[in-house]
GROMACS .gro file of C-alpha atoms in nm:
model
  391
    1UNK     CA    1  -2.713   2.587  -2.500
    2UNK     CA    2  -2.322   2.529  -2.492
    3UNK     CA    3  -2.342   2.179  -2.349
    4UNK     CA    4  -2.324   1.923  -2.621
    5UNK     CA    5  -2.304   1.643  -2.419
    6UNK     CA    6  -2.566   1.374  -2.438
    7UNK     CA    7  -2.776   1.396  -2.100
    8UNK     CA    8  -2.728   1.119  -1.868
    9UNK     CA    9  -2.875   1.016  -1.563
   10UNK     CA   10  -2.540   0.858  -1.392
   11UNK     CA   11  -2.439   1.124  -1.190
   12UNK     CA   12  -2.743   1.208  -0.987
   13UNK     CA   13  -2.867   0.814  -0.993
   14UNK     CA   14  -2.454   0.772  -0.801
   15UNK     CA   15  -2.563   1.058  -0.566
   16UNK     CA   16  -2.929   0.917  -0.453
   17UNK     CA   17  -2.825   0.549  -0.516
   18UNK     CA   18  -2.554   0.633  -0.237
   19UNK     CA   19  -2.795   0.722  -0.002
   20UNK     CA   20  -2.947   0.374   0.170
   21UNK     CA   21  -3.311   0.594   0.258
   22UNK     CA   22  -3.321   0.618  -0.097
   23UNK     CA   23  -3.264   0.337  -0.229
   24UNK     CA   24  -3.537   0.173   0.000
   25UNK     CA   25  -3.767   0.473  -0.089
   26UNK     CA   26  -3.696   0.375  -0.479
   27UNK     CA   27  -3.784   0.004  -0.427
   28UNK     CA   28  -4.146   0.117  -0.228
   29UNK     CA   29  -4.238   0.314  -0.531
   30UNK     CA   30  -4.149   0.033  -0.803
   31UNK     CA   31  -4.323  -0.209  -0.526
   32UNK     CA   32  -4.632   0.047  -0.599
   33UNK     CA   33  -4.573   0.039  -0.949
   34UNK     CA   34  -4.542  -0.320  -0.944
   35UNK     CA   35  -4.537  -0.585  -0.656
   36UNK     CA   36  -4.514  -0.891  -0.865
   37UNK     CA   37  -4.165  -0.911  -0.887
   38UNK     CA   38  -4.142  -0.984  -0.505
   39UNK     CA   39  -4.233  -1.354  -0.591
   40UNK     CA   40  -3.923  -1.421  -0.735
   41UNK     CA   41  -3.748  -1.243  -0.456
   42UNK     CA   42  -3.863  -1.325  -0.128
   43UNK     CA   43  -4.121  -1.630  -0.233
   44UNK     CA   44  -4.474  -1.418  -0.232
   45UNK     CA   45  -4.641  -1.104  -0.362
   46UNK     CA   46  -4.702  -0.835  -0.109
   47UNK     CA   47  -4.999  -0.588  -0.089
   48UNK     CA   48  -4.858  -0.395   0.165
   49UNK     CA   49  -4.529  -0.252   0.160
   50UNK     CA   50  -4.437   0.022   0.457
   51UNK     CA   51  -4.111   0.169   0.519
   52UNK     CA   52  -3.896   0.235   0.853
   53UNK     CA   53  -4.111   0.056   1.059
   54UNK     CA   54  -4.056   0.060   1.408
   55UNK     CA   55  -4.028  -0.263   1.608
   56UNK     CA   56  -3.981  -0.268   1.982
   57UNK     CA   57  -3.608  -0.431   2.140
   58UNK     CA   58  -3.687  -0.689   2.392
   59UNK     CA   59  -3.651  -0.577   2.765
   60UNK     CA   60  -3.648  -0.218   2.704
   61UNK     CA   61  -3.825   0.068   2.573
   62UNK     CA   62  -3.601   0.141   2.251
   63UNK     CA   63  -3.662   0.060   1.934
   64UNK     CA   64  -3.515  -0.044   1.598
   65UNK     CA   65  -3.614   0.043   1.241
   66UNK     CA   66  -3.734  -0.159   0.944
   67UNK     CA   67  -3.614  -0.050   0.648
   68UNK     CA   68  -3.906  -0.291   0.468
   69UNK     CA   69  -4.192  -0.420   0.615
   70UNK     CA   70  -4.377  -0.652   0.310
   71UNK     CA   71  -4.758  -0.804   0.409
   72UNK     CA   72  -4.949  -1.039   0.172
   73UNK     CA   73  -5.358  -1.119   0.214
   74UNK     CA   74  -5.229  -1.487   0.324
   75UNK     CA   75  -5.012  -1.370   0.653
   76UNK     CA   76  -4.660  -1.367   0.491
   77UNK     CA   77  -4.418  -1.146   0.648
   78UNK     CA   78  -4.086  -1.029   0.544
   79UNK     CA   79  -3.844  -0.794   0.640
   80UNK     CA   80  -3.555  -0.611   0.478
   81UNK     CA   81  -3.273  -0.449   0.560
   82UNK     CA   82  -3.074  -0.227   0.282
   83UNK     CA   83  -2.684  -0.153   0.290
   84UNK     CA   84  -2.497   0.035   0.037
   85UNK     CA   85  -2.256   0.240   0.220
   86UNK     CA   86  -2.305   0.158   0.602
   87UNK     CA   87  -2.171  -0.190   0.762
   88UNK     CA   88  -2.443  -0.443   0.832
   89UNK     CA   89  -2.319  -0.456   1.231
   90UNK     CA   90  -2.367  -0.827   1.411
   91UNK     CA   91  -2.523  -0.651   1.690
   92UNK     CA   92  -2.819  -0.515   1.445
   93UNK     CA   93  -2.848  -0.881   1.327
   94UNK     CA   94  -2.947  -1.002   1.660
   95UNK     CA   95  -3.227  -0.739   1.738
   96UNK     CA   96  -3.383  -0.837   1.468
   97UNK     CA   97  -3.329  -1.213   1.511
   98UNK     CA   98  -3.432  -1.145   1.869
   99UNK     CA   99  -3.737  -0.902   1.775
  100UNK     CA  100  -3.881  -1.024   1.477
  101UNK     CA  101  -4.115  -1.324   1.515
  102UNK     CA  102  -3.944  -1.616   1.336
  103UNK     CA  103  -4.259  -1.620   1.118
  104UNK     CA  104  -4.120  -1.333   0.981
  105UNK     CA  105  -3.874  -1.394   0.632
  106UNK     CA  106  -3.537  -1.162   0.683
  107UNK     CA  107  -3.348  -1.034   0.418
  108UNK     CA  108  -3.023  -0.849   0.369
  109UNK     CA  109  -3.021  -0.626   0.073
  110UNK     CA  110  -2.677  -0.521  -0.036
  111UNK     CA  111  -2.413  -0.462  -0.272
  112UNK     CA  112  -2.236  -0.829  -0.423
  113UNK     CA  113  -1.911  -0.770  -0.182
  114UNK     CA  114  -2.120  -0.773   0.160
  115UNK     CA  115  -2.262  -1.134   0.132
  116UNK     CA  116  -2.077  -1.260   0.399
  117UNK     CA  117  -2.232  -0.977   0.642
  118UNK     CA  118  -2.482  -1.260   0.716
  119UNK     CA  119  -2.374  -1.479   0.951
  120UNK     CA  120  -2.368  -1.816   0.764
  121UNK     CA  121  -2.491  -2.022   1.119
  122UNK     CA  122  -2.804  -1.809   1.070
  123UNK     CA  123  -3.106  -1.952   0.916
  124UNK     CA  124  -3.344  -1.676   0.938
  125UNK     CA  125  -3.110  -1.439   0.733
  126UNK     CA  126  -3.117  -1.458   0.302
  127UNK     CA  127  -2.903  -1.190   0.082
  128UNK     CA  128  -3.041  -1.067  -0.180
  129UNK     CA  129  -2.791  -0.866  -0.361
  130UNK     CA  130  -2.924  -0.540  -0.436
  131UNK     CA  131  -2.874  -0.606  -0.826
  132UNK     CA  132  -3.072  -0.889  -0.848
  133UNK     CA  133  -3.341  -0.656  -0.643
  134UNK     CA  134  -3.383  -0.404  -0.887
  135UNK     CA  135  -3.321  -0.658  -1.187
  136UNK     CA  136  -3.681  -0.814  -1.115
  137UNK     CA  137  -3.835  -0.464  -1.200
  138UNK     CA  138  -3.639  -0.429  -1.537
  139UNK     CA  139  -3.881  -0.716  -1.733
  140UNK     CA  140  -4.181  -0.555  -1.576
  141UNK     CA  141  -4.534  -0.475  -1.797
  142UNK     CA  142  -4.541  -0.188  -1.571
  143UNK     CA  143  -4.302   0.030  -1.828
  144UNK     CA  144  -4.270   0.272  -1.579
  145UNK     CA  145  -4.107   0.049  -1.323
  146UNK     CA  146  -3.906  -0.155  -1.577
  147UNK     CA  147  -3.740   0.224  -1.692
  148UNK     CA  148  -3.639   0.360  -1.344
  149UNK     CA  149  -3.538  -0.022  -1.260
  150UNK     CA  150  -3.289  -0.026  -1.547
  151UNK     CA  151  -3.149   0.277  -1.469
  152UNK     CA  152  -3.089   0.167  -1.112
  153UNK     CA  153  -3.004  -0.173  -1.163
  154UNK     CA  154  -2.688  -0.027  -1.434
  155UNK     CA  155  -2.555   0.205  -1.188
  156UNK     CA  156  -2.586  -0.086  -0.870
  157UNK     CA  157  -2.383  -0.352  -1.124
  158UNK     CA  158  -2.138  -0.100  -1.258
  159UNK     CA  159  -2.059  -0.051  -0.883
  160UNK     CA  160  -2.050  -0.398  -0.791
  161UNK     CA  161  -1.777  -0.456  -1.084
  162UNK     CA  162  -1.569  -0.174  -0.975
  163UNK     CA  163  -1.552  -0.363  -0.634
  164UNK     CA  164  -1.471  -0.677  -0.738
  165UNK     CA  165  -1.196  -0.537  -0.931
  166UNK     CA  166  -1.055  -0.415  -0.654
  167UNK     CA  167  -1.037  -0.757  -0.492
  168UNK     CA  168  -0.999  -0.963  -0.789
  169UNK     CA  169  -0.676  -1.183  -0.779
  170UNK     CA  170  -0.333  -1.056  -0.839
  171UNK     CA  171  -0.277  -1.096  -1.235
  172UNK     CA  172  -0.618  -1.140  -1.288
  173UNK     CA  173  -0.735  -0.920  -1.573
  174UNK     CA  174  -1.014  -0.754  -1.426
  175UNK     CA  175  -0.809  -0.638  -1.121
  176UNK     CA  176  -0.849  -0.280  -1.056
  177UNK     CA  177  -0.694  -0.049  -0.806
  178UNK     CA  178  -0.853   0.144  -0.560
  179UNK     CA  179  -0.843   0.464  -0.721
  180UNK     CA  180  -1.132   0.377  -0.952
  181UNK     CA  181  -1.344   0.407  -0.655
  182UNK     CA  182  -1.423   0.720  -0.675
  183UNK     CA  183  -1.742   0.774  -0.463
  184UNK     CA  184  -1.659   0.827  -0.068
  185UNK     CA  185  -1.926   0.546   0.034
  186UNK     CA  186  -1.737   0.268  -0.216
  187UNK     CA  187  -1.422   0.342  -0.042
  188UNK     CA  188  -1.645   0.258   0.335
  189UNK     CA  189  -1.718  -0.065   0.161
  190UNK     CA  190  -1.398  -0.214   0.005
  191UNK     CA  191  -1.291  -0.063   0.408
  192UNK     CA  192  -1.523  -0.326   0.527
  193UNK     CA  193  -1.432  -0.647   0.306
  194UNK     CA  194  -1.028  -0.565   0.387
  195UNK     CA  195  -1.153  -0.618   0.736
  196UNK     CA  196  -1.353  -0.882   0.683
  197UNK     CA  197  -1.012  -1.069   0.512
  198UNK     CA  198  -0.809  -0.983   0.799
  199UNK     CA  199  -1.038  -1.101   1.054
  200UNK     CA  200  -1.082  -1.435   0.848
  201UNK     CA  201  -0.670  -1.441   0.922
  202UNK     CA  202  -0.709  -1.408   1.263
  203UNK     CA  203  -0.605  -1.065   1.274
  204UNK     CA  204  -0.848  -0.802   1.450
  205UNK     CA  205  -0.955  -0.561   1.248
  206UNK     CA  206  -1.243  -0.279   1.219
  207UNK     CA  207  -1.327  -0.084   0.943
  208UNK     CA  208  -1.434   0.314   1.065
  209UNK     CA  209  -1.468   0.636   0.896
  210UNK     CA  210  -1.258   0.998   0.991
  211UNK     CA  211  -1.427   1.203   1.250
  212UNK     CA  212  -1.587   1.520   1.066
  213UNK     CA  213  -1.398   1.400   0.736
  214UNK     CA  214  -1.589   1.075   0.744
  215UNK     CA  215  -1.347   0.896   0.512
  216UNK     CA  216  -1.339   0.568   0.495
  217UNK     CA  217  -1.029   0.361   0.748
  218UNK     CA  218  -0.921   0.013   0.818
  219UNK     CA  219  -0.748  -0.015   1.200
  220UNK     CA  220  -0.602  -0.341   1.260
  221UNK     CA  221  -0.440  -0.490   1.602
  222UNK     CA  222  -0.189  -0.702   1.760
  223UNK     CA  223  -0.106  -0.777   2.120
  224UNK     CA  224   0.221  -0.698   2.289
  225UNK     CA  225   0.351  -0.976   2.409
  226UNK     CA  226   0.420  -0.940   2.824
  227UNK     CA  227   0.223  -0.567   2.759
  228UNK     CA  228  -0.138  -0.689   2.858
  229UNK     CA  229  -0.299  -0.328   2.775
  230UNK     CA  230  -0.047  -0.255   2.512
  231UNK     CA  231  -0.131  -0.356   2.075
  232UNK     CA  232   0.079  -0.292   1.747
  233UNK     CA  233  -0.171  -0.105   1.543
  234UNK     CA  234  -0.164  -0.012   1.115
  235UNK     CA  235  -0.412   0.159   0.958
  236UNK     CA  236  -0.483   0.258   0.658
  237UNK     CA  237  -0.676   0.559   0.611
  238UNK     CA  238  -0.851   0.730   0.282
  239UNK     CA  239  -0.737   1.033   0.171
  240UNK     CA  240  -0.994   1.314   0.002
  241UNK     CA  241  -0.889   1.259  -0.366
  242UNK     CA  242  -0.946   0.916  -0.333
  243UNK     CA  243  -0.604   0.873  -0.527
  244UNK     CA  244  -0.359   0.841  -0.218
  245UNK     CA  245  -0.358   0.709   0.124
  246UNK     CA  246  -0.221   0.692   0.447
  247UNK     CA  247  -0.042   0.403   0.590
  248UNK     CA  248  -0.031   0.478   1.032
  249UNK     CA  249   0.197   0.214   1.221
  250UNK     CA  250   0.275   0.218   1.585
  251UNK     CA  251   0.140   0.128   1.913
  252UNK     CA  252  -0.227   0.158   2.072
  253UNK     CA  253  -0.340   0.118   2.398
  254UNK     CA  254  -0.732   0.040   2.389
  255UNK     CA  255  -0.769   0.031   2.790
  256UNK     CA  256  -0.968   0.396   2.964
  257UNK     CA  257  -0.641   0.685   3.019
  258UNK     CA  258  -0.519   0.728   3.301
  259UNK     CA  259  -0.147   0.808   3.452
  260UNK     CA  260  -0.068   0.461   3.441
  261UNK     CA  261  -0.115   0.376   3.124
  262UNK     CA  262  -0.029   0.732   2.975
  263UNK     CA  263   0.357   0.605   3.097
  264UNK     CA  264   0.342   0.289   2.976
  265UNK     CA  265   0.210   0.372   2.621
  266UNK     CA  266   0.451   0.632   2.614
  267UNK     CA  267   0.806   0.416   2.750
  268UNK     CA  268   0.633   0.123   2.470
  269UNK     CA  269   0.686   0.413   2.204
  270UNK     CA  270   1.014   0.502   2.323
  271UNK     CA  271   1.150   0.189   2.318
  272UNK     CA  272   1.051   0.112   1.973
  273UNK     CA  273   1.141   0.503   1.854
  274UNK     CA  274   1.333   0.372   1.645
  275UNK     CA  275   1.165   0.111   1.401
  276UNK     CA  276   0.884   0.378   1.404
  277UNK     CA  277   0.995   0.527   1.122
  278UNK     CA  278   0.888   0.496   0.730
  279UNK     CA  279   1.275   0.442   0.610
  280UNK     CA  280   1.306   0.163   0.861
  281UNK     CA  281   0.975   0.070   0.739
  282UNK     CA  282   1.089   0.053   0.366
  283UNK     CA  283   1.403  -0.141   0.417
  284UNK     CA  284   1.246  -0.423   0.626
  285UNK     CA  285   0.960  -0.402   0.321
  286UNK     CA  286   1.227  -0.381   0.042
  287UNK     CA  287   1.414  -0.694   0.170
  288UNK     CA  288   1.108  -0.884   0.268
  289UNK     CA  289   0.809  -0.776   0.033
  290UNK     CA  290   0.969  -0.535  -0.246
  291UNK     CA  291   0.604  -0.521  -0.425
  292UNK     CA  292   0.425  -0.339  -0.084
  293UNK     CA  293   0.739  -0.087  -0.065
  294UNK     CA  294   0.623   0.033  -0.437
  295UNK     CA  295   0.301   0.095  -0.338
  296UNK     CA  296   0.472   0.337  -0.064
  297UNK     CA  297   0.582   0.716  -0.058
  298UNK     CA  298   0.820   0.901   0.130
  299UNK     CA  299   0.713   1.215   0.049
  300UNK     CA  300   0.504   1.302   0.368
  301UNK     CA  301   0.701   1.352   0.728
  302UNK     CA  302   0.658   1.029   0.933
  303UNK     CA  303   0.713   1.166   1.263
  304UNK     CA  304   0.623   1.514   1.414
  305UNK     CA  305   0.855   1.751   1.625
  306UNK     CA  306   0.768   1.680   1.997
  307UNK     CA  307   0.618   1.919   2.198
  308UNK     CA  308   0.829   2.077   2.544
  309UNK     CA  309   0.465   1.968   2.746
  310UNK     CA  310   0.463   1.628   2.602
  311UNK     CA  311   0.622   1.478   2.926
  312UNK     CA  312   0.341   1.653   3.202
  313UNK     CA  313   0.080   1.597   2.926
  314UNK     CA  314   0.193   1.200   3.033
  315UNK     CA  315   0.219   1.278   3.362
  316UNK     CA  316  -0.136   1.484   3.379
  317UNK     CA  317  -0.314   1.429   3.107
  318UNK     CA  318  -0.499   1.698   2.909
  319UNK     CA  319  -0.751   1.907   3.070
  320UNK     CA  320  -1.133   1.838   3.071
  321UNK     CA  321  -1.403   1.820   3.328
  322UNK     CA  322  -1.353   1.465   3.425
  323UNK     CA  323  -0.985   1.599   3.483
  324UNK     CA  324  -0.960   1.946   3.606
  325UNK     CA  325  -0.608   1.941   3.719
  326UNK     CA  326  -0.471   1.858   3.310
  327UNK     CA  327  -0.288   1.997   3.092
  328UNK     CA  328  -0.451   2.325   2.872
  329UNK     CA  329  -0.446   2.200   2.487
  330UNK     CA  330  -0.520   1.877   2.340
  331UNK     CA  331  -0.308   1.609   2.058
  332UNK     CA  332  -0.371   1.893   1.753
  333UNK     CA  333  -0.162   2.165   1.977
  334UNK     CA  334   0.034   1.964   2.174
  335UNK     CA  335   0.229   1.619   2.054
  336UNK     CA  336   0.496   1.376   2.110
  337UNK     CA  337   0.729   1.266   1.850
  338UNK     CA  338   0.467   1.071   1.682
  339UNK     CA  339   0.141   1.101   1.528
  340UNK     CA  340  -0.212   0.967   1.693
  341UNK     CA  341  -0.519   1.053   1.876
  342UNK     CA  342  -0.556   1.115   2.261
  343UNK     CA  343  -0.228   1.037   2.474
  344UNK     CA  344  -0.233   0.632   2.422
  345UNK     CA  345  -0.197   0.570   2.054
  346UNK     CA  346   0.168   0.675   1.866
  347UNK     CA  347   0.228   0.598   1.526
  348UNK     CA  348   0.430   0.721   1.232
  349UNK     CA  349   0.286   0.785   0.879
  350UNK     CA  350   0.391   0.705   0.525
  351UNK     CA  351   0.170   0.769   0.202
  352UNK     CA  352  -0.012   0.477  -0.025
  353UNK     CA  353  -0.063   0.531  -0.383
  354UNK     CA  354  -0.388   0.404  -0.466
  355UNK     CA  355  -0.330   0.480  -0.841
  356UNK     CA  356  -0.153   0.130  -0.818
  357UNK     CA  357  -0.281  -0.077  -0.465
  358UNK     CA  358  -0.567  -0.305  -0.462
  359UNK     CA  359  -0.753  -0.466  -0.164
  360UNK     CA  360  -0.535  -0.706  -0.179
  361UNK     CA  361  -0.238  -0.527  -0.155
  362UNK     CA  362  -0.411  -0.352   0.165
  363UNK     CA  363  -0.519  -0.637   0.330
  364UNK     CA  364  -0.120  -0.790   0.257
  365UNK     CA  365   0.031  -0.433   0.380
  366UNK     CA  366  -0.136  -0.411   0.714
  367UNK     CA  367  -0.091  -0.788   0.755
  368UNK     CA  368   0.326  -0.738   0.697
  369UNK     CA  369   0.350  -0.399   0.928
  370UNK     CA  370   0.166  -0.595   1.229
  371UNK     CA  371   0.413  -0.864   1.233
  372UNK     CA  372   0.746  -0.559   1.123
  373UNK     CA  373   0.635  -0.469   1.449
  374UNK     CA  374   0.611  -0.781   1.627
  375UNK     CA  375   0.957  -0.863   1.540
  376UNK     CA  376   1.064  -0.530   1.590
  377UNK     CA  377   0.960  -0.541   1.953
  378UNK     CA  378   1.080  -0.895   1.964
  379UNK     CA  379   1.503  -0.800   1.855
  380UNK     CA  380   1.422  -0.528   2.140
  381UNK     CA  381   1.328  -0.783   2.371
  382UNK     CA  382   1.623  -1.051   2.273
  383UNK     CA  383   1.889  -0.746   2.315
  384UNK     CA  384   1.743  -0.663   2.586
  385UNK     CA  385   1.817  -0.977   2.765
  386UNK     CA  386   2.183  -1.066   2.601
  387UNK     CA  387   2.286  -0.777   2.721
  388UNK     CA  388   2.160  -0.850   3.097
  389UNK     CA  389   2.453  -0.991   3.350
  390UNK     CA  390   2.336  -1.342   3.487
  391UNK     CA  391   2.295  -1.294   3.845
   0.00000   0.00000   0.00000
């Protein structure tokens, strides 16, 4: 027929396997096929398996999903929750710690790199990694199961090394950069562990997608010292290809807009114009940490032209129907002399080759542009009062 390739089931296993409904649909129907396997996995062998089940939130009317309800004859109970691409939120923890009668077993099911999602002062919680899941059906009788298993359990562990070589240690020989993750929902989770590092350092971090894009991001902050409202932020952000990146450095102000603290996240990025940039950037890098410079590339512009409106866009904000009396236009048509969202955030940009940066190398980039800005803001600050008279 023209196609002399063998037939393999990769492809479309990556494209369902990336979808978490369907990997919790996949383990009802080899729990169908099959339930014994459950006793090596959660202690007992179900006869009842139901998925999405509803359970109601304490003190209100809402309520949460189960991704896995399992029943046995005897009363045993467990739960569990399956991750693959989304972040297994601390918040989502509690309902169910709060919701779920402490009868009831709980398990996280995820890829190898989450197990620290579960907070380890928890004793309800166990993590099964989702390899270890669909291993049990592989040495089924049921040859059914043991087939579609296999299949699922290669694709889940080919994954799960492709991860780990991205955050394997520098020199190590399975290290792998982050252009080998090639699917948009393993980018979202080596997102999450870079965060997870820099929070272990004390640094706070989140790990987001792109609106409408929905590409995976890491935002990290620092506080400006005497600037209560005012943080040093660096991102990194994915890029479509998967191959290249973009590094964002500048200033942030997470407090709700108004006049106030339009001016004073605009005078903050004023009066550091002039570190904001990507060659002042690369030199400080260069002299200080020549390995994250190679990973950088000048050849995007790292600041845009500012717009004649900026100024009354401070003053006014942009128009909406909380604020009638704004400016016409928005950040896309109107800017300042630096890139961002909204009228408190102003960075510049600089590209990231992924071809050649690992987590590591993220988690050490953001790390060393947080405190490039620090001491930036810092020589301001010590200039700054040199050059004022004693009185």
């Amino acid at each position: 027929m023209g196609n002399t390739q063998p037939w393999t089931t990769t492809r479309g296993m990556e494209r369902l396997l990336s979808r978490e409904l369907s990997v919790s649909d996949l383990v009802q129907v080899l729990t169908d096929l099959d339930p014994s396997p459950w006793r090596t996995l959660i202690g007992f062998e179900p006869t009842c398996v139901e998925r999405e089940v509803p359970f109601k939130v304490s003190r209100s009317n809402r309520r949460s999903i189960a991704d896995l309800l399992l029943e046995d004859s005897a009363g045993n109970r467990a739960v569990v929750e399956v991750k693959v691409g989304h972040s297994f939120a601390e918040d989502q923890q509690k309902l169910y710690e709060l919701n779920v009668p402490e009868t009831t077993h709980l398990f996280l099911s995820a890829l190898a790199i989450d197990a620290d999602a579960i907070d380890a002062n928890s004793d309800r919680w166990a993590f099964l990694p989702l390899t270890n899941t669909f291993e049990a059906w592989t040495r089924s009788s049921n040859a059914t199961a043991a087939t579609l298993a296999s299949e699922v359990h290669d694709t889940l562990q080919r994954w799960d090394t492709l991860v780990s070589g991205v955050f394997a240690a520098p020199g190590s020989p399975s290290v792998q950069p982050l252009s080998t993750l090639t699917q948009k929902f393993l980018a979202m989770v080596a997102s999450r562990r870079i965060a997870a590092v820099l929070r272990e350092r004390d640094i706070y971090a989140l790990a987001e997608v792109t609106s409408g894009g929905g590409l995976a991001v890491v935002q990290a902050w620092a506080n400006v010292p005497g600037e209560p409202k005012g943080y040093f932020m660096a991102d990194v952000r994915w890029r479509e290809s998967r191959n290249t990146g973009e590094l964002r450095f500048g200033i942030d102000f997470e407090v709700p807009e108004d006049r106030d603290t339009r001016k004073a996240a605009y005078a903050l990025a004023q009066r550091l114009d002039l570190a904001l940039t990507a060659d002042k950037l690369f030199t400080h890098l260069e002299d200080a940490h020549p390995h994250l410079t190679g990973l950088l590339t000048r050849n995007t512009k790292d600041r845009p032209a500012e717009h004649a409106l900026w100024p009354e866009v401070v003053e006014l904000g942009f128009k909406s129907a909380d604020n009638p009396g704004g400016v016409n236009g928005s950040r896309t048509t109107i800017k300042p002399s630096f890139y961002g969202d909204r009228t408190l955030r102003y960075q510049a940009i600089a590209g990231v080759d992924f071809t050649t940066a690992t987590g590591a190398d993220l988690v050490a980039l953001i790390e060393q542009v947080l405190a490039y800005l620090r001491a930036a803001e810092s020589a301001l600050t010590r200039q700054q009062t040199q050059s004022t008279p004693d009185r």
